[in-house]
Amino acid sequence: MTRVLLIEDDPAVRKGVHLALRRRGHEVEAAASGETGLLALDRFRPELVLLDLMLPGMSGLEVCRRIRETQQIPIIILSARGDDIDMVVGLEAGADDYVVKPASGEVLQARMRAVLRRVVGEGGGDAGASGGSPAVSAPSTSSSSVTYGALTIDRAGLLVTKNGRDVVLAPSELKLLLFLSDSPGQVFSRQQLLEQVWEHSFYGDVRLVDACVMRLRAKIEDDSRTPAYVQTVRGFGYRFGPL
């Protein structure tokens, strides 16, 4: 059973999603606005947030940003807006996944399971830096940790540090880093990453990958314009390590 905070202003959608999740054994708290949703965070302590974008008063994007300021709880945006720009903006705000409604209970269940598996953690290796444009060299290991330059990943503890300081990553960012760094130098297409990290197979959702890479680079790279860790191989996809 998962504690789910549903932030949705449409009464019919709120009732339908609430019932669908309850039937599948989840504990659900529903909020009709962003403000009440944020108030429910500390009281209800959800394990996952389902968040509508079009909310009265505080928008879903602002709610997402505020949650991300203090918590790395998984966030799935549940929105009727399926345009590219809406999806990208929502993902850039810090969401882990984006589902276009109406969505069946089976789809929601599958997406929730996938994002929650990222919290538990799978896959993974490590990345590194050295100097102005750091290159990834042979890793130094200590117990479950692997270090490349300034970046250290503790795969058992699911912790990432850079220059000895904790790097706080959302679940999708952490799983992407773990997966790429588990095979340094190997190039993965966006579709492969979508299937392995997000566990989706719909090609249109590859935007999830690009948005997550952008957020991850902002947190671990010295200069996201010349990334040392998560690098783009034009025309193919992404890889971990120097070209």
PDB file of C-alpha atoms in Angstrom:
ATOM      1  CA  MET A   1       0.000   0.000   0.000  1.00  0.00           C
ATOM      2  CA  THR A   2       1.243   3.466  -0.918  1.00  0.00           C
ATOM      3  CA  ARG A   3       0.247   6.766   0.660  1.00  0.00           C
ATOM      4  CA  VAL A   4      -0.737   8.986  -2.261  1.00  0.00           C
ATOM      5  CA  LEU A   5      -1.489  12.709  -2.136  1.00  0.00           C
ATOM      6  CA  LEU A   6      -3.801  13.626  -5.022  1.00  0.00           C
ATOM      7  CA  ILE A   7      -3.950  17.352  -5.825  1.00  0.00           C
ATOM      8  CA  GLU A   8      -6.766  17.827  -8.331  1.00  0.00           C
ATOM      9  CA  ASP A   9      -9.456  20.520  -8.526  1.00  0.00           C
ATOM     10  CA  ASP A  10     -11.947  18.739 -10.808  1.00  0.00           C
ATOM     11  CA  PRO A  11     -14.399  16.933  -8.469  1.00  0.00           C
ATOM     12  CA  ALA A  12     -15.214  14.192 -10.994  1.00  0.00           C
ATOM     13  CA  VAL A  13     -11.574  13.433 -11.761  1.00  0.00           C
ATOM     14  CA  ARG A  14     -10.659  13.632  -8.086  1.00  0.00           C
ATOM     15  CA  LYS A  15     -13.376  11.145  -7.175  1.00  0.00           C
ATOM     16  CA  GLY A  16     -12.532   8.787 -10.040  1.00  0.00           C
ATOM     17  CA  VAL A  17      -8.791   8.682  -9.322  1.00  0.00           C
ATOM     18  CA  HIS A  18      -9.416   8.415  -5.588  1.00  0.00           C
ATOM     19  CA  LEU A  19     -11.691   5.399  -6.060  1.00  0.00           C
ATOM     20  CA  ALA A  20      -9.351   3.741  -8.584  1.00  0.00           C
ATOM     21  CA  LEU A  21      -6.405   3.993  -6.207  1.00  0.00           C
ATOM     22  CA  ARG A  22      -8.400   2.914  -3.162  1.00  0.00           C
ATOM     23  CA  ARG A  23      -9.572  -0.196  -5.031  1.00  0.00           C
ATOM     24  CA  ARG A  24      -5.925  -1.053  -5.589  1.00  0.00           C
ATOM     25  CA  GLY A  25      -5.150  -0.817  -1.918  1.00  0.00           C
ATOM     26  CA  HIS A  26      -3.587   2.632  -1.701  1.00  0.00           C
ATOM     27  CA  GLU A  27      -4.218   5.155   1.033  1.00  0.00           C
ATOM     28  CA  VAL A  28      -5.267   8.414  -0.618  1.00  0.00           C
ATOM     29  CA  GLU A  29      -5.545  11.994   0.609  1.00  0.00           C
ATOM     30  CA  ALA A  30      -7.239  14.341  -1.871  1.00  0.00           C
ATOM     31  CA  ALA A  31      -6.791  18.107  -2.059  1.00  0.00           C
ATOM     32  CA  ALA A  32      -8.698  20.496  -4.328  1.00  0.00           C
ATOM     33  CA  SER A  33      -6.043  23.214  -4.530  1.00  0.00           C
ATOM     34  CA  GLY A  34      -2.304  23.657  -4.448  1.00  0.00           C
ATOM     35  CA  GLU A  35      -2.442  25.478  -1.146  1.00  0.00           C
ATOM     36  CA  THR A  36      -4.356  22.699   0.626  1.00  0.00           C
ATOM     37  CA  GLY A  37      -2.133  20.116  -1.018  1.00  0.00           C
ATOM     38  CA  LEU A  38       0.997  21.720   0.399  1.00  0.00           C
ATOM     39  CA  LEU A  39      -0.591  21.851   3.839  1.00  0.00           C
ATOM     40  CA  ALA A  40      -1.333  18.127   3.605  1.00  0.00           C
ATOM     41  CA  LEU A  41       2.300  17.228   2.892  1.00  0.00           C
ATOM     42  CA  ASP A  42       3.556  17.404   6.474  1.00  0.00           C
ATOM     43  CA  ARG A  43       0.374  16.031   8.008  1.00  0.00           C
ATOM     44  CA  PHE A  44      -0.248  13.126   5.623  1.00  0.00           C
ATOM     45  CA  ARG A  45       3.427  12.426   4.751  1.00  0.00           C
ATOM     46  CA  PRO A  46       2.683  10.864   1.344  1.00  0.00           C
ATOM     47  CA  GLU A  47       5.041   8.524  -0.470  1.00  0.00           C
ATOM     48  CA  LEU A  48       3.984   9.888  -3.849  1.00  0.00           C
ATOM     49  CA  VAL A  49       2.176  12.957  -5.198  1.00  0.00           C
ATOM     50  CA  LEU A  50      -0.241  12.986  -8.145  1.00  0.00           C
ATOM     51  CA  LEU A  51      -0.471  16.608  -9.245  1.00  0.00           C
ATOM     52  CA  ASP A  52      -2.734  18.410 -11.707  1.00  0.00           C
ATOM     53  CA  LEU A  53      -1.237  21.404 -13.540  1.00  0.00           C
ATOM     54  CA  MET A  54      -4.375  23.517 -13.927  1.00  0.00           C
ATOM     55  CA  LEU A  55      -5.268  24.399 -10.359  1.00  0.00           C
ATOM     56  CA  PRO A  56      -7.140  27.423  -8.972  1.00  0.00           C
ATOM     57  CA  GLY A  57      -4.885  29.941  -7.258  1.00  0.00           C
ATOM     58  CA  MET A  58      -1.425  28.401  -7.002  1.00  0.00           C
ATOM     59  CA  SER A  59      -0.611  26.525 -10.202  1.00  0.00           C
ATOM     60  CA  GLY A  60       0.540  22.936 -10.284  1.00  0.00           C
ATOM     61  CA  LEU A  61       3.935  24.086 -11.557  1.00  0.00           C
ATOM     62  CA  GLU A  62       4.415  26.277  -8.501  1.00  0.00           C
ATOM     63  CA  VAL A  63       3.302  23.449  -6.224  1.00  0.00           C
ATOM     64  CA  CYS A  64       5.847  21.152  -7.862  1.00  0.00           C
ATOM     65  CA  ARG A  65       8.644  23.687  -7.435  1.00  0.00           C
ATOM     66  CA  ARG A  66       7.768  24.266  -3.777  1.00  0.00           C
ATOM     67  CA  ILE A  67       7.739  20.559  -3.012  1.00  0.00           C
ATOM     68  CA  ARG A  68      11.125  20.186  -4.713  1.00  0.00           C
ATOM     69  CA  GLU A  69      12.600  22.957  -2.542  1.00  0.00           C
ATOM     70  CA  THR A  70      12.396  20.724   0.524  1.00  0.00           C
ATOM     71  CA  GLN A  71      11.541  17.157  -0.531  1.00  0.00           C
ATOM     72  CA  GLN A  72      12.516  14.617  -3.157  1.00  0.00           C
ATOM     73  CA  ILE A  73       9.238  12.724  -2.944  1.00  0.00           C
ATOM     74  CA  PRO A  74       8.168  11.225  -6.307  1.00  0.00           C
ATOM     75  CA  ILE A  75       5.838  13.540  -8.239  1.00  0.00           C
ATOM     76  CA  ILE A  76       3.703  12.468 -11.182  1.00  0.00           C
ATOM     77  CA  ILE A  77       1.916  15.226 -13.066  1.00  0.00           C
ATOM     78  CA  LEU A  78      -1.604  14.215 -14.068  1.00  0.00           C
ATOM     79  CA  SER A  79      -2.841  16.718 -16.633  1.00  0.00           C
ATOM     80  CA  ALA A  80      -5.273  17.074 -19.525  1.00  0.00           C
ATOM     81  CA  ARG A  81      -2.641  19.174 -21.302  1.00  0.00           C
ATOM     82  CA  GLY A  82      -0.554  16.901 -23.501  1.00  0.00           C
ATOM     83  CA  ASP A  83       1.264  19.425 -25.676  1.00  0.00           C
ATOM     84  CA  ASP A  84       5.049  19.208 -25.859  1.00  0.00           C
ATOM     85  CA  ILE A  85       5.582  22.577 -24.193  1.00  0.00           C
ATOM     86  CA  ASP A  86       3.301  21.733 -21.268  1.00  0.00           C
ATOM     87  CA  MET A  87       5.044  18.418 -20.688  1.00  0.00           C
ATOM     88  CA  VAL A  88       8.540  19.903 -20.873  1.00  0.00           C
ATOM     89  CA  VAL A  89       7.687  22.787 -18.536  1.00  0.00           C
ATOM     90  CA  GLY A  90       6.151  20.383 -16.040  1.00  0.00           C
ATOM     91  CA  LEU A  91       9.152  18.087 -16.114  1.00  0.00           C
ATOM     92  CA  GLU A  92      11.580  20.980 -15.812  1.00  0.00           C
ATOM     93  CA  ALA A  93       9.739  22.053 -12.659  1.00  0.00           C
ATOM     94  CA  GLY A  94      10.899  18.808 -11.065  1.00  0.00           C
ATOM     95  CA  ALA A  95       8.277  16.152 -11.805  1.00  0.00           C
ATOM     96  CA  ASP A  96       9.385  12.546 -12.236  1.00  0.00           C
ATOM     97  CA  ASP A  97       6.720  11.563 -14.744  1.00  0.00           C
ATOM     98  CA  TYR A  98       3.855  13.042 -16.753  1.00  0.00           C
ATOM     99  CA  VAL A  99       0.571  11.285 -17.464  1.00  0.00           C
ATOM    100  CA  VAL A 100      -2.071  12.752 -19.787  1.00  0.00           C
ATOM    101  CA  LYS A 101      -5.592  12.301 -18.480  1.00  0.00           C
ATOM    102  CA  PRO A 102      -7.991  10.679 -18.710  1.00  0.00           C
ATOM    103  CA  ALA A 103      -5.821   7.766 -17.643  1.00  0.00           C
ATOM    104  CA  SER A 104      -7.024   4.359 -16.530  1.00  0.00           C
ATOM    105  CA  GLY A 105      -6.347   2.988 -13.083  1.00  0.00           C
ATOM    106  CA  GLU A 106      -4.046   0.413 -14.667  1.00  0.00           C
ATOM    107  CA  VAL A 107      -1.916   3.126 -16.287  1.00  0.00           C
ATOM    108  CA  LEU A 108      -1.659   5.095 -13.052  1.00  0.00           C
ATOM    109  CA  GLN A 109      -0.756   1.953 -11.132  1.00  0.00           C
ATOM    110  CA  ALA A 110       1.996   1.094 -13.614  1.00  0.00           C
ATOM    111  CA  ARG A 111       3.468   4.600 -13.583  1.00  0.00           C
ATOM    112  CA  MET A 112       3.354   4.743  -9.795  1.00  0.00           C
ATOM    113  CA  ARG A 113       5.106   1.398  -9.456  1.00  0.00           C
ATOM    114  CA  ALA A 114       7.808   2.490 -11.890  1.00  0.00           C
ATOM    115  CA  VAL A 115       8.582   5.751 -10.119  1.00  0.00           C
ATOM    116  CA  LEU A 116       8.508   4.107  -6.684  1.00  0.00           C
ATOM    117  CA  ARG A 117      11.015   1.517  -7.864  1.00  0.00           C
ATOM    118  CA  ARG A 118      13.351   4.413  -8.548  1.00  0.00           C
ATOM    119  CA  VAL A 119      13.160   5.353  -4.881  1.00  0.00           C
ATOM    120  CA  VAL A 120      14.226   1.861  -3.870  1.00  0.00           C
ATOM    121  CA  GLY A 121      16.980   2.057  -6.456  1.00  0.00           C
ATOM    122  CA  GLU A 122      18.242  -0.132  -9.204  1.00  0.00           C
ATOM    123  CA  GLY A 123      21.264  -0.197 -11.495  1.00  0.00           C
ATOM    124  CA  GLY A 124      24.054   2.270 -11.146  1.00  0.00           C
ATOM    125  CA  GLY A 125      27.678   3.200 -11.177  1.00  0.00           C
ATOM    126  CA  ASP A 126      29.346   6.542 -10.816  1.00  0.00           C
ATOM    127  CA  ALA A 127      30.642   9.685 -12.443  1.00  0.00           C
ATOM    128  CA  GLY A 128      33.473  12.107 -12.033  1.00  0.00           C
ATOM    129  CA  ALA A 129      35.306  15.358 -12.568  1.00  0.00           C
ATOM    130  CA  SER A 130      38.761  16.817 -12.437  1.00  0.00           C
ATOM    131  CA  GLY A 131      39.950  20.253 -13.388  1.00  0.00           C
ATOM    132  CA  GLY A 132      38.014  22.783 -15.469  1.00  0.00           C
ATOM    133  CA  SER A 133      36.406  20.249 -17.852  1.00  0.00           C
ATOM    134  CA  PRO A 134      36.765  17.063 -15.836  1.00  0.00           C
ATOM    135  CA  ALA A 135      37.258  13.740 -17.538  1.00  0.00           C
ATOM    136  CA  VAL A 136      36.083  10.435 -16.189  1.00  0.00           C
ATOM    137  CA  SER A 137      39.000   8.155 -15.474  1.00  0.00           C
ATOM    138  CA  ALA A 138      39.416   4.860 -13.657  1.00  0.00           C
ATOM    139  CA  PRO A 139      37.179   4.813 -10.580  1.00  0.00           C
ATOM    140  CA  SER A 140      38.410   4.535  -7.049  1.00  0.00           C
ATOM    141  CA  THR A 141      36.155   2.379  -4.924  1.00  0.00           C
ATOM    142  CA  SER A 142      35.463   2.131  -1.247  1.00  0.00           C
ATOM    143  CA  SER A 143      32.926  -0.453  -0.110  1.00  0.00           C
ATOM    144  CA  SER A 144      29.737   0.332  -2.061  1.00  0.00           C
ATOM    145  CA  SER A 145      30.959   3.736  -3.252  1.00  0.00           C
ATOM    146  CA  VAL A 146      32.560   4.542  -6.584  1.00  0.00           C
ATOM    147  CA  THR A 147      34.340   7.817  -7.256  1.00  0.00           C
ATOM    148  CA  TYR A 148      35.151   9.498 -10.545  1.00  0.00           C
ATOM    149  CA  GLY A 149      36.997  12.743  -9.937  1.00  0.00           C
ATOM    150  CA  ALA A 150      34.850  14.933  -7.715  1.00  0.00           C
ATOM    151  CA  LEU A 151      31.689  12.850  -7.980  1.00  0.00           C
ATOM    152  CA  THR A 152      31.017   9.891  -5.689  1.00  0.00           C
ATOM    153  CA  ILE A 153      28.038   7.563  -5.828  1.00  0.00           C
ATOM    154  CA  ASP A 154      27.179   5.258  -2.954  1.00  0.00           C
ATOM    155  CA  ARG A 155      25.039   2.692  -4.722  1.00  0.00           C
ATOM    156  CA  ALA A 156      23.991   0.842  -1.591  1.00  0.00           C
ATOM    157  CA  GLY A 157      23.035   3.995   0.270  1.00  0.00           C
ATOM    158  CA  LEU A 158      21.690   5.735  -2.863  1.00  0.00           C
ATOM    159  CA  LEU A 159      23.755   8.800  -2.026  1.00  0.00           C
ATOM    160  CA  VAL A 160      25.592  11.123  -4.388  1.00  0.00           C
ATOM    161  CA  THR A 161      28.233  13.624  -3.332  1.00  0.00           C
ATOM    162  CA  LYS A 162      30.324  16.128  -5.256  1.00  0.00           C
ATOM    163  CA  ASN A 163      33.477  17.488  -3.672  1.00  0.00           C
ATOM    164  CA  GLY A 164      32.304  15.934  -0.411  1.00  0.00           C
ATOM    165  CA  ARG A 165      28.917  17.672  -0.432  1.00  0.00           C
ATOM    166  CA  ASP A 166      25.605  15.886  -0.803  1.00  0.00           C
ATOM    167  CA  VAL A 167      23.857  16.230  -4.148  1.00  0.00           C
ATOM    168  CA  VAL A 168      20.106  15.961  -3.649  1.00  0.00           C
ATOM    169  CA  LEU A 169      18.477  14.233  -6.611  1.00  0.00           C
ATOM    170  CA  ALA A 170      14.866  13.498  -7.446  1.00  0.00           C
ATOM    171  CA  PRO A 171      14.094   9.782  -7.941  1.00  0.00           C
ATOM    172  CA  SER A 172      14.215   9.941 -11.747  1.00  0.00           C
ATOM    173  CA  GLU A 173      17.488  11.896 -11.690  1.00  0.00           C
ATOM    174  CA  LEU A 174      19.106   9.399  -9.351  1.00  0.00           C
ATOM    175  CA  LYS A 175      17.974   6.370 -11.316  1.00  0.00           C
ATOM    176  CA  LEU A 176      19.155   7.918 -14.597  1.00  0.00           C
ATOM    177  CA  LEU A 177      22.582   8.616 -13.100  1.00  0.00           C
ATOM    178  CA  LEU A 178      22.827   5.118 -11.641  1.00  0.00           C
ATOM    179  CA  PHE A 179      21.833   3.491 -14.905  1.00  0.00           C
ATOM    180  CA  LEU A 180      24.197   5.490 -17.136  1.00  0.00           C
ATOM    181  CA  SER A 181      27.145   5.241 -14.768  1.00  0.00           C
ATOM    182  CA  ASP A 182      26.720   1.483 -14.523  1.00  0.00           C
ATOM    183  CA  SER A 183      28.029   1.258 -18.107  1.00  0.00           C
ATOM    184  CA  PRO A 184      30.584   4.064 -18.583  1.00  0.00           C
ATOM    185  CA  GLY A 185      31.197   4.877 -22.221  1.00  0.00           C
ATOM    186  CA  GLN A 186      28.155   3.008 -23.521  1.00  0.00           C
ATOM    187  CA  VAL A 187      25.742   5.091 -25.561  1.00  0.00           C
ATOM    188  CA  PHE A 188      22.026   4.688 -24.846  1.00  0.00           C
ATOM    189  CA  SER A 189      19.279   6.043 -27.054  1.00  0.00           C
ATOM    190  CA  ARG A 190      16.492   8.090 -25.531  1.00  0.00           C
ATOM    191  CA  GLN A 191      14.101   5.236 -26.193  1.00  0.00           C
ATOM    192  CA  GLN A 192      16.370   2.790 -24.350  1.00  0.00           C
ATOM    193  CA  LEU A 193      16.617   5.140 -21.378  1.00  0.00           C
ATOM    194  CA  LEU A 194      12.864   5.668 -21.379  1.00  0.00           C
ATOM    195  CA  GLU A 195      12.291   1.926 -21.234  1.00  0.00           C
ATOM    196  CA  GLN A 196      14.986   1.190 -18.649  1.00  0.00           C
ATOM    197  CA  VAL A 197      14.615   4.174 -16.287  1.00  0.00           C
ATOM    198  CA  TRP A 198      10.972   5.211 -16.683  1.00  0.00           C
ATOM    199  CA  GLU A 199       9.765   1.766 -17.754  1.00  0.00           C
ATOM    200  CA  HIS A 200       7.636   3.222 -20.558  1.00  0.00           C
ATOM    201  CA  SER A 201       7.616   2.150 -24.177  1.00  0.00           C
ATOM    202  CA  PHE A 202       5.649   5.007 -25.794  1.00  0.00           C
ATOM    203  CA  TYR A 203       8.099   6.888 -28.023  1.00  0.00           C
ATOM    204  CA  GLY A 204       6.384  10.235 -27.516  1.00  0.00           C
ATOM    205  CA  ASP A 205       7.513  10.289 -23.895  1.00  0.00           C
ATOM    206  CA  VAL A 206      11.223  10.553 -24.731  1.00  0.00           C
ATOM    207  CA  ARG A 207      10.881  14.191 -23.663  1.00  0.00           C
ATOM    208  CA  LEU A 208      11.022  12.828 -20.128  1.00  0.00           C
ATOM    209  CA  VAL A 209      14.618  11.822 -20.790  1.00  0.00           C
ATOM    210  CA  ASP A 210      15.789  15.179 -22.126  1.00  0.00           C
ATOM    211  CA  ALA A 211      14.158  17.123 -19.292  1.00  0.00           C
ATOM    212  CA  CYS A 212      15.677  14.822 -16.669  1.00  0.00           C
ATOM    213  CA  VAL A 213      19.142  15.062 -18.250  1.00  0.00           C
ATOM    214  CA  MET A 214      18.914  18.837 -18.131  1.00  0.00           C
ATOM    215  CA  ARG A 215      17.998  18.825 -14.434  1.00  0.00           C
ATOM    216  CA  LEU A 216      20.657  16.265 -13.588  1.00  0.00           C
ATOM    217  CA  ARG A 217      23.372  18.221 -15.379  1.00  0.00           C
ATOM    218  CA  ALA A 218      22.428  21.372 -13.491  1.00  0.00           C
ATOM    219  CA  LYS A 219      23.148  19.524 -10.237  1.00  0.00           C
ATOM    220  CA  ILE A 220      26.291  17.505 -10.984  1.00  0.00           C
ATOM    221  CA  GLU A 221      28.145  19.311 -13.769  1.00  0.00           C
ATOM    222  CA  ASP A 222      30.522  22.243 -13.305  1.00  0.00           C
ATOM    223  CA  ASP A 223      29.250  23.605 -16.615  1.00  0.00           C
ATOM    224  CA  SER A 224      26.128  22.014 -18.073  1.00  0.00           C
ATOM    225  CA  ARG A 225      27.045  23.411 -21.496  1.00  0.00           C
ATOM    226  CA  THR A 226      30.187  21.246 -21.559  1.00  0.00           C
ATOM    227  CA  PRO A 227      29.138  18.237 -19.463  1.00  0.00           C
ATOM    228  CA  ALA A 228      31.816  15.909 -18.131  1.00  0.00           C
ATOM    229  CA  TYR A 229      29.534  13.200 -16.808  1.00  0.00           C
ATOM    230  CA  VAL A 230      26.238  12.903 -18.673  1.00  0.00           C
ATOM    231  CA  GLN A 231      27.209  13.641 -22.244  1.00  0.00           C
ATOM    232  CA  THR A 232      25.268  13.875 -25.486  1.00  0.00           C
ATOM    233  CA  VAL A 233      26.275  11.777 -28.462  1.00  0.00           C
ATOM    234  CA  ARG A 234      24.540  13.684 -31.243  1.00  0.00           C
ATOM    235  CA  GLY A 235      22.209  11.614 -33.321  1.00  0.00           C
ATOM    236  CA  PHE A 236      22.376   8.683 -30.902  1.00  0.00           C
ATOM    237  CA  GLY A 237      21.608   9.580 -27.279  1.00  0.00           C
ATOM    238  CA  TYR A 238      23.520   9.883 -24.011  1.00  0.00           C
ATOM    239  CA  ARG A 239      26.508   8.295 -22.372  1.00  0.00           C
ATOM    240  CA  PHE A 240      28.377   8.508 -19.102  1.00  0.00           C
ATOM    241  CA  GLY A 241      32.004   9.522 -19.426  1.00  0.00           C
ATOM    242  CA  PRO A 242      34.257  11.407 -21.832  1.00  0.00           C
ATOM    243  CA  LEU A 243      33.850  11.275 -25.588  1.00  0.00           C
TER     244      LEU A 243
END
